[in-house]
Amino acid sequence: MAQQDSTFDLIRRGLWDNNIVLSQCLALCPLLAVTNGATNGLGLGLATTAVMVVSNLLSSLSKAYISRAIRIPVNVLIIASLVTMTDLMLNAYLHPLHKVLGLFIPLIVTNCAILGRVESFASKTSPIPAVIDGFSMGVGFTWVLVVLGGVREIIGTGKLFDNASLLLGDAFHFLEITVIEDYRGLLIAILPPGGFLVLGAMLMLKQKGSLWLKAREQIKQQAQIRGGAHES
């Protein structure tokens, strides 16, 4: 059945319908721990996306050569290897970001969303849909991290993507924005309770948005039915 999904369906599912955080409520530990700023969220999101894309691809390519009896251990080994490589590369080329994210880079391997997509989708479909699915799921996770971190950062400090050039490199200097001048900040926003409050608001808005889209689709279908009945 997964092979019948269109590219649009895969992308929409990863970004919205089956979003790792807002729909599945997975990976909440790193989400709440590192999102006291948008820069940290972007860094962790990109690292997770890279692991998801490559692990989906390798699982799809190797599915014909791996017995079902050992498929899960092999997939865990693939993910662990990729996370180790990502951790080493971040330490070598983006050391300040690596220091900030710390343990949460190695802990990507415990993100059940990655193993879940590899096991339920990538290991049962061809490479191109597997890559699209991994990319869309990763981007869906990343945008939630960035939005959650950005909202907390603006409320807490009045800035957005602070220290982006230091953590991600000079090419990201353009992201650094002072949203509110001479702002004293609200400390609770960048503390753990602020993460729970903002995440709760995002979950509420996601539910409201999904209900609105569903109602809109129903109205559209009813209009098409009435139009067809009128023509007949």
PDB file of C-alpha atoms in Angstrom:
ATOM      1  CA  MET A   1       0.000   0.000   0.000  1.00  0.00           C
ATOM      2  CA  ALA A   2       2.872   2.332   0.748  1.00  0.00           C
ATOM      3  CA  GLN A   3       3.987   2.035  -2.879  1.00  0.00           C
ATOM      4  CA  GLN A   4       0.714   3.653  -3.986  1.00  0.00           C
ATOM      5  CA  ASP A   5       1.294   6.862  -2.076  1.00  0.00           C
ATOM      6  CA  SER A   6       1.997   9.833  -4.320  1.00  0.00           C
ATOM      7  CA  THR A   7       4.885  12.207  -3.707  1.00  0.00           C
ATOM      8  CA  PHE A   8       2.429  14.854  -2.531  1.00  0.00           C
ATOM      9  CA  ASP A   9       0.854  12.405  -0.067  1.00  0.00           C
ATOM     10  CA  LEU A  10       4.271  11.505   1.359  1.00  0.00           C
ATOM     11  CA  ILE A  11       5.251  15.147   1.785  1.00  0.00           C
ATOM     12  CA  ARG A  12       1.925  16.201   3.300  1.00  0.00           C
ATOM     13  CA  ARG A  13       1.988  13.272   5.696  1.00  0.00           C
ATOM     14  CA  GLY A  14       5.479  14.084   6.923  1.00  0.00           C
ATOM     15  CA  LEU A  15       4.963  17.820   7.242  1.00  0.00           C
ATOM     16  CA  TRP A  16       1.465  17.831   8.684  1.00  0.00           C
ATOM     17  CA  ASP A  17      -0.867  14.804   8.779  1.00  0.00           C
ATOM     18  CA  ASN A  18       1.543  12.408  10.489  1.00  0.00           C
ATOM     19  CA  ASN A  19       3.993  14.919  11.932  1.00  0.00           C
ATOM     20  CA  ILE A  20       6.436  13.276  14.352  1.00  0.00           C
ATOM     21  CA  VAL A  21       5.680  15.745  17.153  1.00  0.00           C
ATOM     22  CA  LEU A  22       2.270  17.255  16.534  1.00  0.00           C
ATOM     23  CA  SER A  23       0.510  14.041  15.478  1.00  0.00           C
ATOM     24  CA  GLN A  24       2.563  11.194  16.940  1.00  0.00           C
ATOM     25  CA  CYS A  25       3.883  13.039  20.033  1.00  0.00           C
ATOM     26  CA  LEU A  26       7.298  11.390  19.643  1.00  0.00           C
ATOM     27  CA  ALA A  27      10.815  12.734  20.316  1.00  0.00           C
ATOM     28  CA  LEU A  28       9.499  15.099  23.003  1.00  0.00           C
ATOM     29  CA  CYS A  29      12.574  14.747  25.216  1.00  0.00           C
ATOM     30  CA  PRO A  30      15.089  16.331  22.792  1.00  0.00           C
ATOM     31  CA  LEU A  31      12.384  18.650  21.531  1.00  0.00           C
ATOM     32  CA  LEU A  32      11.830  20.258  24.922  1.00  0.00           C
ATOM     33  CA  ALA A  33      15.463  20.055  25.990  1.00  0.00           C
ATOM     34  CA  VAL A  34      17.137  21.916  23.124  1.00  0.00           C
ATOM     35  CA  THR A  35      14.468  24.332  21.932  1.00  0.00           C
ATOM     36  CA  ASN A  36      15.251  27.271  24.174  1.00  0.00           C
ATOM     37  CA  GLY A  37      16.394  28.877  20.920  1.00  0.00           C
ATOM     38  CA  ALA A  38      15.622  28.493  17.220  1.00  0.00           C
ATOM     39  CA  THR A  39      19.283  27.899  16.335  1.00  0.00           C
ATOM     40  CA  ASN A  40      19.528  24.809  18.516  1.00  0.00           C
ATOM     41  CA  GLY A  41      16.289  23.470  17.065  1.00  0.00           C
ATOM     42  CA  LEU A  42      17.504  24.003  13.520  1.00  0.00           C
ATOM     43  CA  GLY A  43      20.787  22.240  14.223  1.00  0.00           C
ATOM     44  CA  LEU A  44      19.174  19.192  15.814  1.00  0.00           C
ATOM     45  CA  GLY A  45      16.466  19.092  13.156  1.00  0.00           C
ATOM     46  CA  LEU A  46      18.944  19.081  10.267  1.00  0.00           C
ATOM     47  CA  ALA A  47      21.024  16.363  11.919  1.00  0.00           C
ATOM     48  CA  THR A  48      17.929  14.222  12.496  1.00  0.00           C
ATOM     49  CA  THR A  49      16.723  14.784   8.928  1.00  0.00           C
ATOM     50  CA  ALA A  50      20.062  13.652   7.502  1.00  0.00           C
ATOM     51  CA  VAL A  51      19.938  10.453   9.574  1.00  0.00           C
ATOM     52  CA  MET A  52      16.322   9.758   8.570  1.00  0.00           C
ATOM     53  CA  VAL A  53      16.963  10.223   4.843  1.00  0.00           C
ATOM     54  CA  VAL A  54      20.073   8.027   4.676  1.00  0.00           C
ATOM     55  CA  SER A  55      18.700   5.324   7.002  1.00  0.00           C
ATOM     56  CA  ASN A  56      15.508   5.085   4.923  1.00  0.00           C
ATOM     57  CA  LEU A  57      17.567   4.824   1.746  1.00  0.00           C
ATOM     58  CA  LEU A  58      19.904   2.122   3.091  1.00  0.00           C
ATOM     59  CA  SER A  59      17.025   0.135   4.568  1.00  0.00           C
ATOM     60  CA  SER A  60      15.152   0.235   1.272  1.00  0.00           C
ATOM     61  CA  LEU A  61      18.224  -0.803  -0.734  1.00  0.00           C
ATOM     62  CA  SER A  62      19.044  -3.673   1.589  1.00  0.00           C
ATOM     63  CA  LYS A  63      15.547  -5.074   2.141  1.00  0.00           C
ATOM     64  CA  ALA A  64      16.006  -7.816  -0.484  1.00  0.00           C
ATOM     65  CA  TYR A  65      19.170  -9.108   1.214  1.00  0.00           C
ATOM     66  CA  ILE A  66      18.113  -9.102   4.870  1.00  0.00           C
ATOM     67  CA  SER A  67      15.929 -11.727   6.501  1.00  0.00           C
ATOM     68  CA  ARG A  68      12.868 -10.513   8.371  1.00  0.00           C
ATOM     69  CA  ALA A  69      14.203 -12.277  11.477  1.00  0.00           C
ATOM     70  CA  ILE A  70      17.173  -9.888  11.750  1.00  0.00           C
ATOM     71  CA  ARG A  71      15.771  -6.828   9.994  1.00  0.00           C
ATOM     72  CA  ILE A  72      15.167  -4.759  13.133  1.00  0.00           C
ATOM     73  CA  PRO A  73      18.676  -5.335  14.605  1.00  0.00           C
ATOM     74  CA  VAL A  74      20.229  -4.499  11.237  1.00  0.00           C
ATOM     75  CA  ASN A  75      18.162  -1.318  10.965  1.00  0.00           C
ATOM     76  CA  VAL A  76      19.202  -0.311  14.484  1.00  0.00           C
ATOM     77  CA  LEU A  77      22.831  -0.890  13.501  1.00  0.00           C
ATOM     78  CA  ILE A  78      22.396   1.266  10.386  1.00  0.00           C
ATOM     79  CA  ILE A  79      20.833   4.102  12.378  1.00  0.00           C
ATOM     80  CA  ALA A  80      23.468   3.879  15.130  1.00  0.00           C
ATOM     81  CA  SER A  81      26.272   4.007  12.560  1.00  0.00           C
ATOM     82  CA  LEU A  82      24.780   7.054  10.861  1.00  0.00           C
ATOM     83  CA  VAL A  83      24.250   8.841  14.184  1.00  0.00           C
ATOM     84  CA  THR A  84      27.868   8.164  15.152  1.00  0.00           C
ATOM     85  CA  MET A  85      29.063   9.607  11.844  1.00  0.00           C
ATOM     86  CA  THR A  86      26.819  12.650  12.296  1.00  0.00           C
ATOM     87  CA  ASP A  87      28.107  13.175  15.819  1.00  0.00           C
ATOM     88  CA  LEU A  88      31.726  13.000  14.677  1.00  0.00           C
ATOM     89  CA  MET A  89      31.133  15.378  11.750  1.00  0.00           C
ATOM     90  CA  LEU A  90      29.386  17.933  13.955  1.00  0.00           C
ATOM     91  CA  ASN A  91      32.206  17.708  16.455  1.00  0.00           C
ATOM     92  CA  ALA A  92      34.760  18.255  13.690  1.00  0.00           C
ATOM     93  CA  TYR A  93      33.099  20.993  11.640  1.00  0.00           C
ATOM     94  CA  LEU A  94      30.489  22.606  13.935  1.00  0.00           C
ATOM     95  CA  HIS A  95      32.077  22.137  17.345  1.00  0.00           C
ATOM     96  CA  PRO A  96      30.191  25.016  19.100  1.00  0.00           C
ATOM     97  CA  LEU A  97      26.863  23.532  18.015  1.00  0.00           C
ATOM     98  CA  HIS A  98      28.062  20.080  19.059  1.00  0.00           C
ATOM     99  CA  LYS A  99      28.852  21.410  22.543  1.00  0.00           C
ATOM    100  CA  VAL A 100      25.413  23.012  22.856  1.00  0.00           C
ATOM    101  CA  LEU A 101      23.445  19.969  21.687  1.00  0.00           C
ATOM    102  CA  GLY A 102      25.720  17.632  23.635  1.00  0.00           C
ATOM    103  CA  LEU A 103      24.192  14.268  24.460  1.00  0.00           C
ATOM    104  CA  PHE A 104      21.135  14.818  22.281  1.00  0.00           C
ATOM    105  CA  ILE A 105      23.077  14.133  19.074  1.00  0.00           C
ATOM    106  CA  PRO A 106      24.025  10.545  20.110  1.00  0.00           C
ATOM    107  CA  LEU A 107      20.501  10.117  21.480  1.00  0.00           C
ATOM    108  CA  ILE A 108      19.103  10.508  17.956  1.00  0.00           C
ATOM    109  CA  VAL A 109      19.621   6.760  17.731  1.00  0.00           C
ATOM    110  CA  THR A 110      16.915   6.281  20.390  1.00  0.00           C
ATOM    111  CA  ASN A 111      14.394   8.389  18.470  1.00  0.00           C
ATOM    112  CA  CYS A 112      11.684   5.805  17.884  1.00  0.00           C
ATOM    113  CA  ALA A 113      10.291   7.845  14.989  1.00  0.00           C
ATOM    114  CA  ILE A 114      13.364   7.032  12.893  1.00  0.00           C
ATOM    115  CA  LEU A 115      13.235   3.292  13.534  1.00  0.00           C
ATOM    116  CA  GLY A 116       9.471   3.405  13.101  1.00  0.00           C
ATOM    117  CA  ARG A 117       9.688   4.899   9.608  1.00  0.00           C
ATOM    118  CA  VAL A 118      12.517   2.565   8.606  1.00  0.00           C
ATOM    119  CA  GLU A 119      10.607  -0.494   9.797  1.00  0.00           C
ATOM    120  CA  SER A 120       7.067   0.409   8.737  1.00  0.00           C
ATOM    121  CA  PHE A 121       7.773   2.171   5.454  1.00  0.00           C
ATOM    122  CA  ALA A 122      11.329   2.224   4.075  1.00  0.00           C
ATOM    123  CA  SER A 123      11.949  -1.512   4.458  1.00  0.00           C
ATOM    124  CA  LYS A 124       8.793  -2.223   2.422  1.00  0.00           C
ATOM    125  CA  THR A 125       9.103   0.208  -0.472  1.00  0.00           C
ATOM    126  CA  SER A 126      11.474   1.358  -3.206  1.00  0.00           C
ATOM    127  CA  PRO A 127      14.356   3.810  -2.576  1.00  0.00           C
ATOM    128  CA  ILE A 128      12.847   6.999  -4.028  1.00  0.00           C
ATOM    129  CA  PRO A 129       9.627   6.965  -1.940  1.00  0.00           C
ATOM    130  CA  ALA A 130      11.732   5.956   1.072  1.00  0.00           C
ATOM    131  CA  VAL A 131      13.988   8.991   0.614  1.00  0.00           C
ATOM    132  CA  ILE A 132      11.009  11.308   0.122  1.00  0.00           C
ATOM    133  CA  ASP A 133       9.348   9.929   3.238  1.00  0.00           C
ATOM    134  CA  GLY A 134      12.510  10.320   5.324  1.00  0.00           C
ATOM    135  CA  PHE A 135      13.060  13.857   4.062  1.00  0.00           C
ATOM    136  CA  SER A 136       9.475  14.980   4.650  1.00  0.00           C
ATOM    137  CA  MET A 137       9.373  13.435   8.133  1.00  0.00           C
ATOM    138  CA  GLY A 138      12.692  15.067   8.983  1.00  0.00           C
ATOM    139  CA  VAL A 139      11.611  18.465   7.695  1.00  0.00           C
ATOM    140  CA  GLY A 140       8.325  18.118   9.588  1.00  0.00           C
ATOM    141  CA  PHE A 141      10.301  17.483  12.770  1.00  0.00           C
ATOM    142  CA  THR A 142      12.672  20.363  11.988  1.00  0.00           C
ATOM    143  CA  TRP A 143      10.014  23.008  11.432  1.00  0.00           C
ATOM    144  CA  VAL A 144       8.383  22.147  14.750  1.00  0.00           C
ATOM    145  CA  LEU A 145      11.762  22.440  16.497  1.00  0.00           C
ATOM    146  CA  VAL A 146      12.467  25.802  14.850  1.00  0.00           C
ATOM    147  CA  VAL A 147       9.008  27.262  15.488  1.00  0.00           C
ATOM    148  CA  LEU A 148       8.933  26.069  19.098  1.00  0.00           C
ATOM    149  CA  GLY A 149      12.460  27.347  19.729  1.00  0.00           C
ATOM    150  CA  GLY A 150      11.774  30.599  17.910  1.00  0.00           C
ATOM    151  CA  VAL A 151       8.637  31.397  19.892  1.00  0.00           C
ATOM    152  CA  ARG A 152      10.389  30.633  23.186  1.00  0.00           C
ATOM    153  CA  GLU A 153      13.422  32.669  22.162  1.00  0.00           C
ATOM    154  CA  ILE A 154      11.401  35.731  21.122  1.00  0.00           C
ATOM    155  CA  ILE A 155       9.312  35.694  24.297  1.00  0.00           C
ATOM    156  CA  GLY A 156      12.300  34.940  26.491  1.00  0.00           C
ATOM    157  CA  THR A 157      14.963  37.233  25.006  1.00  0.00           C
ATOM    158  CA  GLY A 158      13.407  39.303  22.226  1.00  0.00           C
ATOM    159  CA  LYS A 159      15.841  37.799  19.691  1.00  0.00           C
ATOM    160  CA  LEU A 160      15.624  35.151  16.991  1.00  0.00           C
ATOM    161  CA  PHE A 161      18.363  32.738  15.872  1.00  0.00           C
ATOM    162  CA  ASP A 162      20.772  34.310  18.334  1.00  0.00           C
ATOM    163  CA  ASN A 163      24.368  33.095  17.847  1.00  0.00           C
ATOM    164  CA  ALA A 164      23.434  31.348  14.595  1.00  0.00           C
ATOM    165  CA  SER A 165      26.739  32.357  12.992  1.00  0.00           C
ATOM    166  CA  LEU A 166      28.680  30.990  15.956  1.00  0.00           C
ATOM    167  CA  LEU A 167      26.873  27.671  16.143  1.00  0.00           C
ATOM    168  CA  LEU A 168      26.098  26.973  12.473  1.00  0.00           C
ATOM    169  CA  GLY A 169      28.802  28.955  10.695  1.00  0.00           C
ATOM    170  CA  ASP A 170      29.269  32.432   9.228  1.00  0.00           C
ATOM    171  CA  ALA A 171      26.879  31.639   6.351  1.00  0.00           C
ATOM    172  CA  PHE A 172      23.977  31.728   8.831  1.00  0.00           C
ATOM    173  CA  HIS A 173      24.728  35.206  10.148  1.00  0.00           C
ATOM    174  CA  PHE A 174      21.774  36.612   8.180  1.00  0.00           C
ATOM    175  CA  LEU A 175      19.375  34.662  10.407  1.00  0.00           C
ATOM    176  CA  GLU A 176      20.270  36.637  13.539  1.00  0.00           C
ATOM    177  CA  ILE A 177      17.470  39.098  14.233  1.00  0.00           C
ATOM    178  CA  THR A 178      16.626  41.359  17.163  1.00  0.00           C
ATOM    179  CA  VAL A 179      12.836  41.217  17.163  1.00  0.00           C
ATOM    180  CA  ILE A 180      12.205  43.473  20.188  1.00  0.00           C
ATOM    181  CA  GLU A 181      14.660  46.214  21.058  1.00  0.00           C
ATOM    182  CA  ASP A 182      15.512  46.884  24.727  1.00  0.00           C
ATOM    183  CA  TYR A 183      13.503  43.861  25.840  1.00  0.00           C
ATOM    184  CA  ARG A 184      14.179  42.517  29.330  1.00  0.00           C
ATOM    185  CA  GLY A 185      12.750  39.120  28.490  1.00  0.00           C
ATOM    186  CA  LEU A 186      10.489  36.606  30.184  1.00  0.00           C
ATOM    187  CA  LEU A 187      12.641  33.933  31.790  1.00  0.00           C
ATOM    188  CA  ILE A 188       9.957  31.256  32.031  1.00  0.00           C
ATOM    189  CA  ALA A 189       9.779  31.030  28.231  1.00  0.00           C
ATOM    190  CA  ILE A 190      13.292  29.610  27.931  1.00  0.00           C
ATOM    191  CA  LEU A 191      12.933  27.342  30.949  1.00  0.00           C
ATOM    192  CA  PRO A 192      11.326  23.851  30.723  1.00  0.00           C
ATOM    193  CA  PRO A 193       7.823  25.065  31.726  1.00  0.00           C
ATOM    194  CA  GLY A 194       7.897  27.457  28.772  1.00  0.00           C
ATOM    195  CA  GLY A 195       8.567  24.543  26.448  1.00  0.00           C
ATOM    196  CA  PHE A 196       5.517  22.680  27.704  1.00  0.00           C
ATOM    197  CA  LEU A 197       3.310  25.769  27.410  1.00  0.00           C
ATOM    198  CA  VAL A 198       4.354  26.605  23.844  1.00  0.00           C
ATOM    199  CA  LEU A 199       4.153  22.958  22.750  1.00  0.00           C
ATOM    200  CA  GLY A 200       0.645  22.730  24.189  1.00  0.00           C
ATOM    201  CA  ALA A 201      -0.374  25.813  22.211  1.00  0.00           C
ATOM    202  CA  MET A 202       1.109  24.316  19.031  1.00  0.00           C
ATOM    203  CA  LEU A 203      -0.759  21.048  19.560  1.00  0.00           C
ATOM    204  CA  MET A 204      -3.996  22.986  20.020  1.00  0.00           C
ATOM    205  CA  LEU A 205      -3.418  24.998  16.836  1.00  0.00           C
ATOM    206  CA  LYS A 206      -2.539  21.823  14.922  1.00  0.00           C
ATOM    207  CA  GLN A 207      -5.800  20.216  16.004  1.00  0.00           C
ATOM    208  CA  LYS A 208      -7.787  23.324  15.113  1.00  0.00           C
ATOM    209  CA  GLY A 209      -6.082  23.517  11.734  1.00  0.00           C
ATOM    210  CA  SER A 210      -6.749  19.855  10.976  1.00  0.00           C
ATOM    211  CA  LEU A 211     -10.437  20.243  11.860  1.00  0.00           C
ATOM    212  CA  TRP A 212     -10.689  23.350   9.673  1.00  0.00           C
ATOM    213  CA  LEU A 213      -9.081  21.583   6.702  1.00  0.00           C
ATOM    214  CA  LYS A 214     -11.353  18.578   7.178  1.00  0.00           C
ATOM    215  CA  ALA A 215     -14.469  20.773   7.291  1.00  0.00           C
ATOM    216  CA  ARG A 216     -13.305  22.657   4.210  1.00  0.00           C
ATOM    217  CA  GLU A 217     -12.798  19.395   2.321  1.00  0.00           C
ATOM    218  CA  GLN A 218     -16.253  18.183   3.304  1.00  0.00           C
ATOM    219  CA  ILE A 219     -17.839  21.427   2.069  1.00  0.00           C
ATOM    220  CA  LYS A 220     -15.964  21.082  -1.203  1.00  0.00           C
ATOM    221  CA  GLN A 221     -17.155  17.492  -1.653  1.00  0.00           C
ATOM    222  CA  GLN A 222     -20.743  18.424  -0.882  1.00  0.00           C
ATOM    223  CA  ALA A 223     -20.574  21.245  -3.423  1.00  0.00           C
ATOM    224  CA  GLN A 224     -19.290  18.819  -6.056  1.00  0.00           C
ATOM    225  CA  ILE A 225     -22.098  16.366  -5.268  1.00  0.00           C
ATOM    226  CA  ARG A 226     -24.731  19.107  -5.538  1.00  0.00           C
ATOM    227  CA  GLY A 227     -23.180  20.323  -8.779  1.00  0.00           C
ATOM    228  CA  GLY A 228     -23.219  16.808 -10.242  1.00  0.00           C
ATOM    229  CA  ALA A 229     -26.823  16.275  -9.178  1.00  0.00           C
ATOM    230  CA  HIS A 230     -27.824  19.607 -10.755  1.00  0.00           C
ATOM    231  CA  GLU A 231     -26.177  18.725 -14.063  1.00  0.00           C
ATOM    232  CA  SER A 232     -27.889  15.337 -14.137  1.00  0.00           C
TER     233      SER A 232
END
